[in-house]
Tab-separated table of C-alpha atoms in Angstrom:
chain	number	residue	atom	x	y	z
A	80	UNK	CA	139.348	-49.470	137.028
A	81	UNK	CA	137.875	-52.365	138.770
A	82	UNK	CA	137.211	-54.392	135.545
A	83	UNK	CA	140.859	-54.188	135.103
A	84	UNK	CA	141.583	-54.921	138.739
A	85	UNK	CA	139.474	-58.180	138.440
A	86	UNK	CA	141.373	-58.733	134.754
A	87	UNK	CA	144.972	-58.574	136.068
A	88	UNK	CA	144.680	-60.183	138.942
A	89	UNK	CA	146.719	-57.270	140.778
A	90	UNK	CA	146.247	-53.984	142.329
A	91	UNK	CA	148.700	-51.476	142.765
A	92	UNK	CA	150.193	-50.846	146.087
A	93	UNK	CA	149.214	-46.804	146.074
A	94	UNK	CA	145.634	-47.644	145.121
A	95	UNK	CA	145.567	-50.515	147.852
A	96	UNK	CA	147.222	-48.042	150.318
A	97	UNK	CA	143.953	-45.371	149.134
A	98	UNK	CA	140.823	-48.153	150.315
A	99	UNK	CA	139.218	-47.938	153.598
A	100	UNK	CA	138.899	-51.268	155.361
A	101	UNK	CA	134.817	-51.835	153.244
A	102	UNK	CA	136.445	-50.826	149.929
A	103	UNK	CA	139.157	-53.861	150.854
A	104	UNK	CA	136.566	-56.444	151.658
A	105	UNK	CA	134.825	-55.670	148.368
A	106	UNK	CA	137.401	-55.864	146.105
A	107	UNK	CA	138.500	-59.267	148.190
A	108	UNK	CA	135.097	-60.589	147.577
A	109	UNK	CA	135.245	-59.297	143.997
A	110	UNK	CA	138.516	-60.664	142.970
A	111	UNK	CA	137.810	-64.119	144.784
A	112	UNK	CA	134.675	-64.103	142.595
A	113	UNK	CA	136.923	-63.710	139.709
A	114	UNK	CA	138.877	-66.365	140.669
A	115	UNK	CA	135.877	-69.044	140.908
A	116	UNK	CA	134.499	-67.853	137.926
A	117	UNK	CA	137.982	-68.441	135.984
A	118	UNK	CA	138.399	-72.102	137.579
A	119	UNK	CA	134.960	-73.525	136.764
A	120	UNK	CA	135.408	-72.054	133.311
A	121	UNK	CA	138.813	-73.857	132.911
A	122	UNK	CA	137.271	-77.285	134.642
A	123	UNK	CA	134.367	-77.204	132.330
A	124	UNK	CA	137.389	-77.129	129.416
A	125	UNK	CA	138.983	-79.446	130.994
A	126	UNK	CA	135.894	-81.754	131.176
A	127	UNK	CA	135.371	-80.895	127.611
A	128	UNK	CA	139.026	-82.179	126.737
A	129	UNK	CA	138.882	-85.513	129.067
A	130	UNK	CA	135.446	-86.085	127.234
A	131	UNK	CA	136.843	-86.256	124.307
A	132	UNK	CA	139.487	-89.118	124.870
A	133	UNK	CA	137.492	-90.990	127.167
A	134	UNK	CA	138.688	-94.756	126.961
A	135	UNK	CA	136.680	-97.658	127.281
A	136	UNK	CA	137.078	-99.473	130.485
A	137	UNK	CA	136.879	-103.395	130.093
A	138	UNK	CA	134.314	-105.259	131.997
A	139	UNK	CA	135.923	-107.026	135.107
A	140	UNK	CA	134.414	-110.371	136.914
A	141	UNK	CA	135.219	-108.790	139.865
A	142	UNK	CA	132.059	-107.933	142.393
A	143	UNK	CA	131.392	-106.905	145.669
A	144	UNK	CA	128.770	-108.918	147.463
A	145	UNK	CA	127.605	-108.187	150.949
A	146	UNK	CA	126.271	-110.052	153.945
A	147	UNK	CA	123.039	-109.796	154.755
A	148	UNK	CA	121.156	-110.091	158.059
A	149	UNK	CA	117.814	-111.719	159.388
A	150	UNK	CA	116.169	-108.753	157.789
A	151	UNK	CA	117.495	-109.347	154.086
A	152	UNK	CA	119.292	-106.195	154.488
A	153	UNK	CA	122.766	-105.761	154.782
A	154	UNK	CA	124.061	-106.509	158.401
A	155	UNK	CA	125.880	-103.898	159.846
A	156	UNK	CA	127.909	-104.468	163.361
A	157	UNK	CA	128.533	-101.398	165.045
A	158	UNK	CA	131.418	-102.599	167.479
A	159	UNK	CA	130.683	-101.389	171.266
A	160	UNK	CA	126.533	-101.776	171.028
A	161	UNK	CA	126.644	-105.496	172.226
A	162	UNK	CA	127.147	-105.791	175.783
A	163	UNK	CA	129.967	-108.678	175.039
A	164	UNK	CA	131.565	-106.031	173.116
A	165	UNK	CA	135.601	-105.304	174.447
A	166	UNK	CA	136.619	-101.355	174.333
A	167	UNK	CA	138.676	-100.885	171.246
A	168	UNK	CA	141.648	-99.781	173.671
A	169	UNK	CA	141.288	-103.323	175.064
A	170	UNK	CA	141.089	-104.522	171.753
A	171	UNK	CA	144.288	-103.125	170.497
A	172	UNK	CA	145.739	-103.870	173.843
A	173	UNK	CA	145.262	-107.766	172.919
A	174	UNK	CA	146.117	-107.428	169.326
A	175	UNK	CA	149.684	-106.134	170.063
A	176	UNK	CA	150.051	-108.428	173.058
A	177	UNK	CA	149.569	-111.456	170.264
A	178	UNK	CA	151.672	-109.636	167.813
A	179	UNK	CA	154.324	-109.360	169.937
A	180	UNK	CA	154.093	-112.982	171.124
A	181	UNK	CA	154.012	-114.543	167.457
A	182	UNK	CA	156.918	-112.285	166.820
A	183	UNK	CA	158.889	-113.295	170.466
A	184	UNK	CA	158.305	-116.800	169.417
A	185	UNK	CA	159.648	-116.708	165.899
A	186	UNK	CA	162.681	-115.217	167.548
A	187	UNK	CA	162.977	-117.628	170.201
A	188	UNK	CA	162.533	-120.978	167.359
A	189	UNK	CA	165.610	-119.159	165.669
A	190	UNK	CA	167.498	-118.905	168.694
A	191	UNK	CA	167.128	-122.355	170.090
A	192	UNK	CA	168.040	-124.207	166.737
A	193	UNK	CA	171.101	-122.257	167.271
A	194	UNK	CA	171.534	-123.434	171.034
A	195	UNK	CA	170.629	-126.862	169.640
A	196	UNK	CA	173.451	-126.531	167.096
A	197	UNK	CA	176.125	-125.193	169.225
A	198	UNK	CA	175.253	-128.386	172.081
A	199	UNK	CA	175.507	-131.022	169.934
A	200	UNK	CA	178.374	-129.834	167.678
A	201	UNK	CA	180.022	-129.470	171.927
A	202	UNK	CA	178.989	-133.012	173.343
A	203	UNK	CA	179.060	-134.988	170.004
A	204	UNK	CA	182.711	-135.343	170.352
A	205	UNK	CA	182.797	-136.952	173.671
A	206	UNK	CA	180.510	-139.556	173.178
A	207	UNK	CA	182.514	-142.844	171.923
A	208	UNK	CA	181.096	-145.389	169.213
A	209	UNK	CA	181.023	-149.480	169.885
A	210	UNK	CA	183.508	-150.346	167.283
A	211	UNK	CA	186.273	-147.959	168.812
A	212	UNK	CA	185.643	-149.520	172.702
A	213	UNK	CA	185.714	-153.022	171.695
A	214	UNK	CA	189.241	-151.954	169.973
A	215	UNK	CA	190.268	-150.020	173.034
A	216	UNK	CA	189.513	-152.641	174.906
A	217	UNK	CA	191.128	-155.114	172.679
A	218	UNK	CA	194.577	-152.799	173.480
A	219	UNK	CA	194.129	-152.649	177.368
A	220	UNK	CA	194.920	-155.934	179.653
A	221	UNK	CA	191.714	-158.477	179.994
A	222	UNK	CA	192.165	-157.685	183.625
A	223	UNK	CA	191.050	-154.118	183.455
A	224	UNK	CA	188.034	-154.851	181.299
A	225	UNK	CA	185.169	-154.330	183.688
A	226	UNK	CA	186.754	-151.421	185.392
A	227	UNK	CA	187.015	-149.776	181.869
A	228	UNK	CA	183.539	-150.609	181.440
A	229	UNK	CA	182.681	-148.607	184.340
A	230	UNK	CA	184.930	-145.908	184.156
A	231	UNK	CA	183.031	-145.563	180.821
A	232	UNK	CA	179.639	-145.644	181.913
A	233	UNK	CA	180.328	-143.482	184.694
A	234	UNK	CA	181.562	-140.889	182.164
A	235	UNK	CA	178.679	-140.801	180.079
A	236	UNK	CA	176.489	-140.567	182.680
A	237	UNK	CA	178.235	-137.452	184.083
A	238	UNK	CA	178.431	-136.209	180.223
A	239	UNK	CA	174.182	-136.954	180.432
A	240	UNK	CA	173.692	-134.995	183.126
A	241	UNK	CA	176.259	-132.092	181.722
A	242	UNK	CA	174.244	-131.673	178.456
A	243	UNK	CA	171.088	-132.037	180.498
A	244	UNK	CA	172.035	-129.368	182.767
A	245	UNK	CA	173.189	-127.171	179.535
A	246	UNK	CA	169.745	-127.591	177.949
A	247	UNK	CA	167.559	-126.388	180.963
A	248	UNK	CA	169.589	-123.775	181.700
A	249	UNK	CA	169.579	-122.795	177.579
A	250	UNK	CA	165.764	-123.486	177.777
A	251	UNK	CA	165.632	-121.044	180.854
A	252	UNK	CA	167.532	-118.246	178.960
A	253	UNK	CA	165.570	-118.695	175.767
A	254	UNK	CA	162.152	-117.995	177.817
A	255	UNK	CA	163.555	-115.210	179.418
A	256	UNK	CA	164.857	-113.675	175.950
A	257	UNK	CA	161.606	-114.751	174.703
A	258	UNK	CA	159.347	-112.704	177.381
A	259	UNK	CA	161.888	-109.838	177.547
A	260	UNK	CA	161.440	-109.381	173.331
A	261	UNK	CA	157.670	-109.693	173.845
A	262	UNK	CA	157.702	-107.096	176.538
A	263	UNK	CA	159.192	-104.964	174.268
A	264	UNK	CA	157.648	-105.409	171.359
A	265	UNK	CA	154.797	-104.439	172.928
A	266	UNK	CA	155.938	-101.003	173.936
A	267	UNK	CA	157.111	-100.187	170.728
A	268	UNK	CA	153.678	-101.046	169.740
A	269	UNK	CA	151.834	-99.163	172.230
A	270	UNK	CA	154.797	-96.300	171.207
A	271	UNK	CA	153.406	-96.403	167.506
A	272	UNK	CA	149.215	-96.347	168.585
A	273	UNK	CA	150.178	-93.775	171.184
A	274	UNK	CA	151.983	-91.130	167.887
A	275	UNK	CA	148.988	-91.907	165.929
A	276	UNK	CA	146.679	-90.627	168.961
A	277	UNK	CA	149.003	-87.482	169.335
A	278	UNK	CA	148.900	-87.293	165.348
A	279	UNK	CA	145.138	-87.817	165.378
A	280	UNK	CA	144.859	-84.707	167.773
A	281	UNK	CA	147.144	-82.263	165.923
A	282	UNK	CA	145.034	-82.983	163.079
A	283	UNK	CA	142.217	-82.275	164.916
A	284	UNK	CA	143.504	-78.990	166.235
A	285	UNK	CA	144.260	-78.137	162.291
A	286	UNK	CA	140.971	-78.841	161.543
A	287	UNK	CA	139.794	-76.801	164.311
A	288	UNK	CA	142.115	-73.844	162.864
A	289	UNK	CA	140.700	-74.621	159.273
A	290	UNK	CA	136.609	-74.285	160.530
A	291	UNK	CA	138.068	-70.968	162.344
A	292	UNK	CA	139.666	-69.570	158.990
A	293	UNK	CA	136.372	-70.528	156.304
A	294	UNK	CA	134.600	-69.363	159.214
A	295	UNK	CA	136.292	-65.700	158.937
A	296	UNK	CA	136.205	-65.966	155.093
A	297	UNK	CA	132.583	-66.562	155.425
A	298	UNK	CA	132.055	-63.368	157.374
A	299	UNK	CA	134.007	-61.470	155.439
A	300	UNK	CA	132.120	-62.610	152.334
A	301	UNK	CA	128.931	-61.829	153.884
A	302	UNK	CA	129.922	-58.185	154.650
A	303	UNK	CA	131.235	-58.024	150.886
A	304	UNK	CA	127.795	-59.431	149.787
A	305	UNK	CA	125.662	-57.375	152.012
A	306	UNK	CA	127.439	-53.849	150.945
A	307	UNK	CA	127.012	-54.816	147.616
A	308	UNK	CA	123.278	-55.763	147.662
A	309	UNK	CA	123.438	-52.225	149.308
A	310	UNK	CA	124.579	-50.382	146.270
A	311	UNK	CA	121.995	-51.864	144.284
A	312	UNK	CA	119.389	-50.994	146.664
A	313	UNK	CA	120.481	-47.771	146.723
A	314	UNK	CA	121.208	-47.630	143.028
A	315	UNK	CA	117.218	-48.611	142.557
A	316	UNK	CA	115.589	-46.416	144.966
A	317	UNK	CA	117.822	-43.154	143.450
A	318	UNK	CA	116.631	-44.293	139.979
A	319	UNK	CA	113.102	-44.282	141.368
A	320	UNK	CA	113.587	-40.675	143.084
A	321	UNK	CA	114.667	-39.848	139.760
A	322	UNK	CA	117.256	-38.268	141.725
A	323	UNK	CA	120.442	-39.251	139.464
A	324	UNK	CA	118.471	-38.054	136.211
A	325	UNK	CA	117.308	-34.828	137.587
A	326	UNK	CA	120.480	-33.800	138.651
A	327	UNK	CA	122.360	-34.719	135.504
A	328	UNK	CA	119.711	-32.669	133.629
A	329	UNK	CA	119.986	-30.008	135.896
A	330	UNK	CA	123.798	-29.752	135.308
A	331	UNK	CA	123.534	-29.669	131.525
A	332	UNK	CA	120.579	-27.146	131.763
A	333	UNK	CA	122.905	-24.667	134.032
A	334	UNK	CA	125.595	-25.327	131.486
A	335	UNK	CA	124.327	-25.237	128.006
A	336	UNK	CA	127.732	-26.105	126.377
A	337	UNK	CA	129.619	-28.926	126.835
A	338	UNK	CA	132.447	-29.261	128.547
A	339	UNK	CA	135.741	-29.094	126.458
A	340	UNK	CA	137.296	-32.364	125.503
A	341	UNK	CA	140.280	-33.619	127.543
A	342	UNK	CA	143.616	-32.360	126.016
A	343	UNK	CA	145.917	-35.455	124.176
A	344	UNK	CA	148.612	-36.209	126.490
A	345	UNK	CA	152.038	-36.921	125.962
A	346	UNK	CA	152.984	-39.991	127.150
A	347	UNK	CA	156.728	-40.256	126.443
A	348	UNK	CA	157.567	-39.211	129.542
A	349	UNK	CA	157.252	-40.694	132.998
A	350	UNK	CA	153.469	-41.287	132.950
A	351	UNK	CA	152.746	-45.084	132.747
A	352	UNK	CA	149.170	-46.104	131.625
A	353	UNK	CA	147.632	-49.531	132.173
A	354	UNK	CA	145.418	-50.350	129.375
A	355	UNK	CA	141.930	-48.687	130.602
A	356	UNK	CA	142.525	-48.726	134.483
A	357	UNK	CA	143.660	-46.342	137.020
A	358	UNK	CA	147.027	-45.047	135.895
A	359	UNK	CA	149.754	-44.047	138.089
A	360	UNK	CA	153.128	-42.103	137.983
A	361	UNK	CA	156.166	-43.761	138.015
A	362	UNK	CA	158.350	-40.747	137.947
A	363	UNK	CA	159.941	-39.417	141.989
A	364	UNK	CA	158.279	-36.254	141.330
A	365	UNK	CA	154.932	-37.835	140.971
A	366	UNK	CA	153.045	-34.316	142.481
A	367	UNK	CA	153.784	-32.866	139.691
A	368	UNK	CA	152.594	-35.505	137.204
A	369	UNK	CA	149.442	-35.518	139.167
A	370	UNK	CA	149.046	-31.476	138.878
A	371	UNK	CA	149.468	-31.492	135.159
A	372	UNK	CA	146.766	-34.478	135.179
A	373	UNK	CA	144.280	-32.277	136.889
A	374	UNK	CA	144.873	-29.061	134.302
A	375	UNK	CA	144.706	-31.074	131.137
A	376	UNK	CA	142.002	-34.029	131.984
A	377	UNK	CA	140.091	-32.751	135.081
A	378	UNK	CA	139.762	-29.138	135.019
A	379	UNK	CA	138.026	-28.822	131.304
A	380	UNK	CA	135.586	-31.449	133.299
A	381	UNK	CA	135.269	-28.249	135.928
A	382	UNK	CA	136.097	-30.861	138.430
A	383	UNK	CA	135.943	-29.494	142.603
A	384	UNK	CA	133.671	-26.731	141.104
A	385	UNK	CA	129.983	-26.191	142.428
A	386	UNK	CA	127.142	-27.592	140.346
A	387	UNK	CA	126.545	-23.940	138.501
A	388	UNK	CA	129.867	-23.693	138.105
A	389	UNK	CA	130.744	-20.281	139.067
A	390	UNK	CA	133.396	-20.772	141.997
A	391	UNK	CA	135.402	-23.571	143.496
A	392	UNK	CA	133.196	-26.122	145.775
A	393	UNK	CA	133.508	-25.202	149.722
A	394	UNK	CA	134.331	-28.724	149.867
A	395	UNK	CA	137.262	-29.446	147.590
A	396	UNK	CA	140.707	-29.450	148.690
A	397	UNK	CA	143.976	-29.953	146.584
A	398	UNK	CA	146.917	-32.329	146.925
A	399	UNK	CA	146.739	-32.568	150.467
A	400	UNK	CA	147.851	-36.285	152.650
A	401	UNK	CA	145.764	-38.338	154.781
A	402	UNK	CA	147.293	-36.770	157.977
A	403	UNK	CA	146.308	-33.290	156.757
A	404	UNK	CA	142.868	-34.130	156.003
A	405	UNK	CA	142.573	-36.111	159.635
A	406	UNK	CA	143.701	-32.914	160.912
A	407	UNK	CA	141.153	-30.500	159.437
A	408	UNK	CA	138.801	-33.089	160.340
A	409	UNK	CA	139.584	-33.872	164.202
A	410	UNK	CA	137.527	-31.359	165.664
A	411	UNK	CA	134.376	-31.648	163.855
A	412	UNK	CA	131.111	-33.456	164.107
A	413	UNK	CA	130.205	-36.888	162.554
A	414	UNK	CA	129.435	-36.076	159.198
A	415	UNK	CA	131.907	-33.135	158.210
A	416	UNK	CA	133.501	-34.269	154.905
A	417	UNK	CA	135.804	-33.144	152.104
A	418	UNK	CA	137.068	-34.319	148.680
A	419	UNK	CA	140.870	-33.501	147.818
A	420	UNK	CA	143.255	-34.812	145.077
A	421	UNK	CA	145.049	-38.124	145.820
A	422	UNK	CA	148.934	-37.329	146.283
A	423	UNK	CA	149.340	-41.324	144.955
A	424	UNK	CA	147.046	-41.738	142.129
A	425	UNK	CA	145.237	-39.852	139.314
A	426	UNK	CA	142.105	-39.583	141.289
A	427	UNK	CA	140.367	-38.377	144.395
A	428	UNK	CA	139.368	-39.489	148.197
A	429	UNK	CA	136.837	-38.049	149.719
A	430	UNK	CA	137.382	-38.334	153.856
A	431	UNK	CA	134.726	-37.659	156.530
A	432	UNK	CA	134.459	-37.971	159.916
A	433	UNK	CA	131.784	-40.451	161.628
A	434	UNK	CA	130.840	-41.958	165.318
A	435	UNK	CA	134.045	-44.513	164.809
A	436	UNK	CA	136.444	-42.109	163.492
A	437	UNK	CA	137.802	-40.713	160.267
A	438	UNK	CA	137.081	-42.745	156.737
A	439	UNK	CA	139.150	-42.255	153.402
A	440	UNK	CA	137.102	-43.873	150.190
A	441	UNK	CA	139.138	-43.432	146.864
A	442	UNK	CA	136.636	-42.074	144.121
A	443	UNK	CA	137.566	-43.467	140.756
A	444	UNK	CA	137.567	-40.801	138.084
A	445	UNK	CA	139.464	-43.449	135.284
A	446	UNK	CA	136.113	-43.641	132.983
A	447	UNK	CA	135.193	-39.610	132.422
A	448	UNK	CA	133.122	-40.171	135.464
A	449	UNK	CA	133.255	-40.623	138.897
A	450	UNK	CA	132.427	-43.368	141.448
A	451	UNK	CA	133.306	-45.196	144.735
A	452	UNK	CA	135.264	-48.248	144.230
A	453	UNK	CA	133.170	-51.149	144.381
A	454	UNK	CA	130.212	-48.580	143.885
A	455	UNK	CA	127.544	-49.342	141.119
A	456	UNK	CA	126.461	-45.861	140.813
A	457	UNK	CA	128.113	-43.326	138.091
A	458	UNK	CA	128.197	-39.644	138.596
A	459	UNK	CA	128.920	-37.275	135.948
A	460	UNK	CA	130.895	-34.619	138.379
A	461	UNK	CA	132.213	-34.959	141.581
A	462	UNK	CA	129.439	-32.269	142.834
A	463	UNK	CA	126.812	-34.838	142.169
A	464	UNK	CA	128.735	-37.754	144.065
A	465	UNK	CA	128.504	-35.266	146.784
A	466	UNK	CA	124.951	-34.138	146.588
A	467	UNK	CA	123.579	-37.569	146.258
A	468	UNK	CA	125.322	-38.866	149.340
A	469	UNK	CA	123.879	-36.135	151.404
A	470	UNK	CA	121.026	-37.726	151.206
A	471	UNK	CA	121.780	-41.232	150.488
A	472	UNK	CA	124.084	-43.162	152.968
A	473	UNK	CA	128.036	-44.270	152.198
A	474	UNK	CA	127.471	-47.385	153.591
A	475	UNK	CA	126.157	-50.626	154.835
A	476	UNK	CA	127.990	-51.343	157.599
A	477	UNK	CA	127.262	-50.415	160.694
A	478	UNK	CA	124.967	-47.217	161.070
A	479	UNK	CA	124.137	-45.074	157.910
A	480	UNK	CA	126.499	-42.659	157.183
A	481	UNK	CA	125.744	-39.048	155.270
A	482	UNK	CA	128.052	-35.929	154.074
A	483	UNK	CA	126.281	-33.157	156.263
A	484	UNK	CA	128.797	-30.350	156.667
A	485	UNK	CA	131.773	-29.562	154.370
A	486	UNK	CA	135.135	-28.782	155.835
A	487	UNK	CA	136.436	-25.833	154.003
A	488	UNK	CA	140.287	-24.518	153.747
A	489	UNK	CA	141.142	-23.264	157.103
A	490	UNK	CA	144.836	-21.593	155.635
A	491	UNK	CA	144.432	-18.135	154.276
A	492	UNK	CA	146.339	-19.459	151.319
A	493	UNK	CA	144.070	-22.610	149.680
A	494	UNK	CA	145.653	-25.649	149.009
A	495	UNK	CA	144.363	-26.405	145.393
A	496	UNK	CA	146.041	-22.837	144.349
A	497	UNK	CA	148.507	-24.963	142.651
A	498	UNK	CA	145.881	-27.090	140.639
A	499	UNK	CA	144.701	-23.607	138.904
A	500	UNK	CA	147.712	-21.975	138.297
């Protein structure tokens, strides 16, 4: 079931709903596995590919040459070490202030040769040539000669001091324009560094979030990690007990025929398969799919029976929920246990109750044998997944966990009747 977990990509909803909170983290660190595994495959094709049509580059005269210092190594100024060195707020204080004045003053130039224009295409007018006094005066009595001459002189002198007047006060405006646009340009400036600053922290703060989050996924992969080198631990010291062997000998020894093959199932009706995995019902009246599972697959296995097979295990319980088991186990002490159908999936959860509360793992019974998800060790009947983890702990997190006391039926009617009927 997990190979084709990790080969899909995907994972049911019900089965998701079935894990306990270790199984998750597991499978997440399985599946992410996966997912490296498939990338540097596909980049080492890729690589493969580019190899192949690798062009030629052409050799360039360009070069990079470097300064070097007193020490024939290449000098280095690290700005703020020297004690001549300005603060780089300073510094970019002074580079906007002469940005903004180079850009004032190309402003201003434009402006006056406009002021420039407008004055003399104004005063240009009033301002007569030689030739036309000499004939004006050649039209006008002899005897009002000099006082024309006068009259004339007077009047440019007033027009002088008019356009003189004109151009100060122009010059005046145009330095005022000139320091007002500088002021300005300044503050957008400072406007600009001061959104980079504000950009510069938000990015920092996303960093900040980013450390956080590979910080979690680094935990989380360590917990994955750890419960797996667990399993193999575990897996190696049962194989050194001989604990695994001896009971699977013991089991064929108490039963000296095999177990009857699983009867061929028809799967025209609402029974979906995927490929080898954990299947699933997608009928409404999925109980009943799942009871007709147990009869023809599980029960020639004598699944929920005790190891010498002569009555149901004390442990067992049918299709019950997860509030039903939490309820038979609520009053008991850390270690009561018991193993009953799914009501989701073809399969089984065994729930116990420890020092944090009460824990659901799904037990996969897809390859005609039975494990804990994310488990590396195989059982050949659900008795022996039981008996081995009375004496071997469930887990790696947190203290070491171990099925002491099963939780029988507590209804004078069982709740597997059903599943042998």
């Amino acid at each position: 079931m997990l190979q084709q977990i990790l080969a899909d990509m995907y994972i049911e909803p019900e089965l998701l709903a079935e894990l306990n909170e270790e199984q998750k983290q597991v499978l997440f660190f399985k599946m992410r596995e996966e997912q490296i595994r498939k990338w540097r495959e596909r980049e080492t094709q890729l690589e493969k590919e580019e190899a192949a049509y690798v062009k030629v580059k052409k050799v360039s005269g360009k070069c990079v040459s470097w300064m070097k210092g007193l020490d024939d190594d290449v000098w280095v100024w690290v700005m703020g070490e020297h004690h001549d060195d300005k603060p780089y707020d300073e510094i970019c204080d002074e580079i906007m202030n002469e940005r903004a004045a180079l850009q004032a003053q190309r402003e201003a130039e434009q402006l006056r040769a406009k002021k420039e224009a407008e004055l003399e295409k104004r005063f240009s007018g009033l301002y007569l040539e030689p030739e036309q006094v000499v004939l004006s005066e050649q039209e006008v009595q002899l005897k009002a000669t000099e006082a024309a001459a006068l009259e004339q002189k007077r009047a440019d002198e007033e027009l002088k001091k008019l356009e003189l007047e004109e151009r100060r006060k122009a010059e005046e405006e145009l330095r005022r324009l000139e320091q007002e646009r500088k002021q300005q340009i300044y503050m957008n400036l400072k406007e600009v560094q001061s959104g980079k600053q504000t950009h510069d922290e938000q990015d920092k703060d996303w960093q900040q979030t980013l450390q956080k989050s590979k910080a979690a996924d680094m935990r989380r992969r360590s917990i994955a990690k750890q419960t797996i080198e667990d399993h193999r631990r575990r897996s190696v010291k049962a194989l050194e007990r001989g604990r695994v062997a001896a009971m699977t000998k013991a089991f064929g020894s108490t039963n000296p025929t095999p177990p009857p093959k699983p009867k061929p199932r028809n799967t025209s009706g609402a029974i979906s398969r995927r490929k080898d995995g954990m299947r699933r019902s997608l009928s409404t009246s999925s109980r009943d799919h799942i009871i007709r599972w147990f009869q023809e697959e599980q029960l020639p296995l004598r699944a929920g029976f005790q190891r010498d097979q002569t009555r149901i295990a004390p442990w067992f319980h049918g299709i019950i929920s997860r509030e039903q088991a939490e309820a038979l186990l609520n009053d008991g002490e850390p270690g009561l246990f018991l193993v009953r159908v799914s009501e989701r999936i073809f399969g089984y959860v065994l729930s116990y109750r420890s020092k944090e509360g009460i824990k659901h793992l799904l037990i996969d019974a897809s390859e005609n044998c039975y494990m804990l998800l994310g488990d590396q060790i195989k059982f050949t009947s659900l008795s022996e997944l039981v008996e081995y983890h009375q004496v071997e702990p469930l887990s790696s997190s947190g203290e070491e966990e171990y099925l002491l006391q099963a939780c029988g039926q507590r209804e004078a009617k069982a709740d597997y009747t059903e599943l042998f009927t």
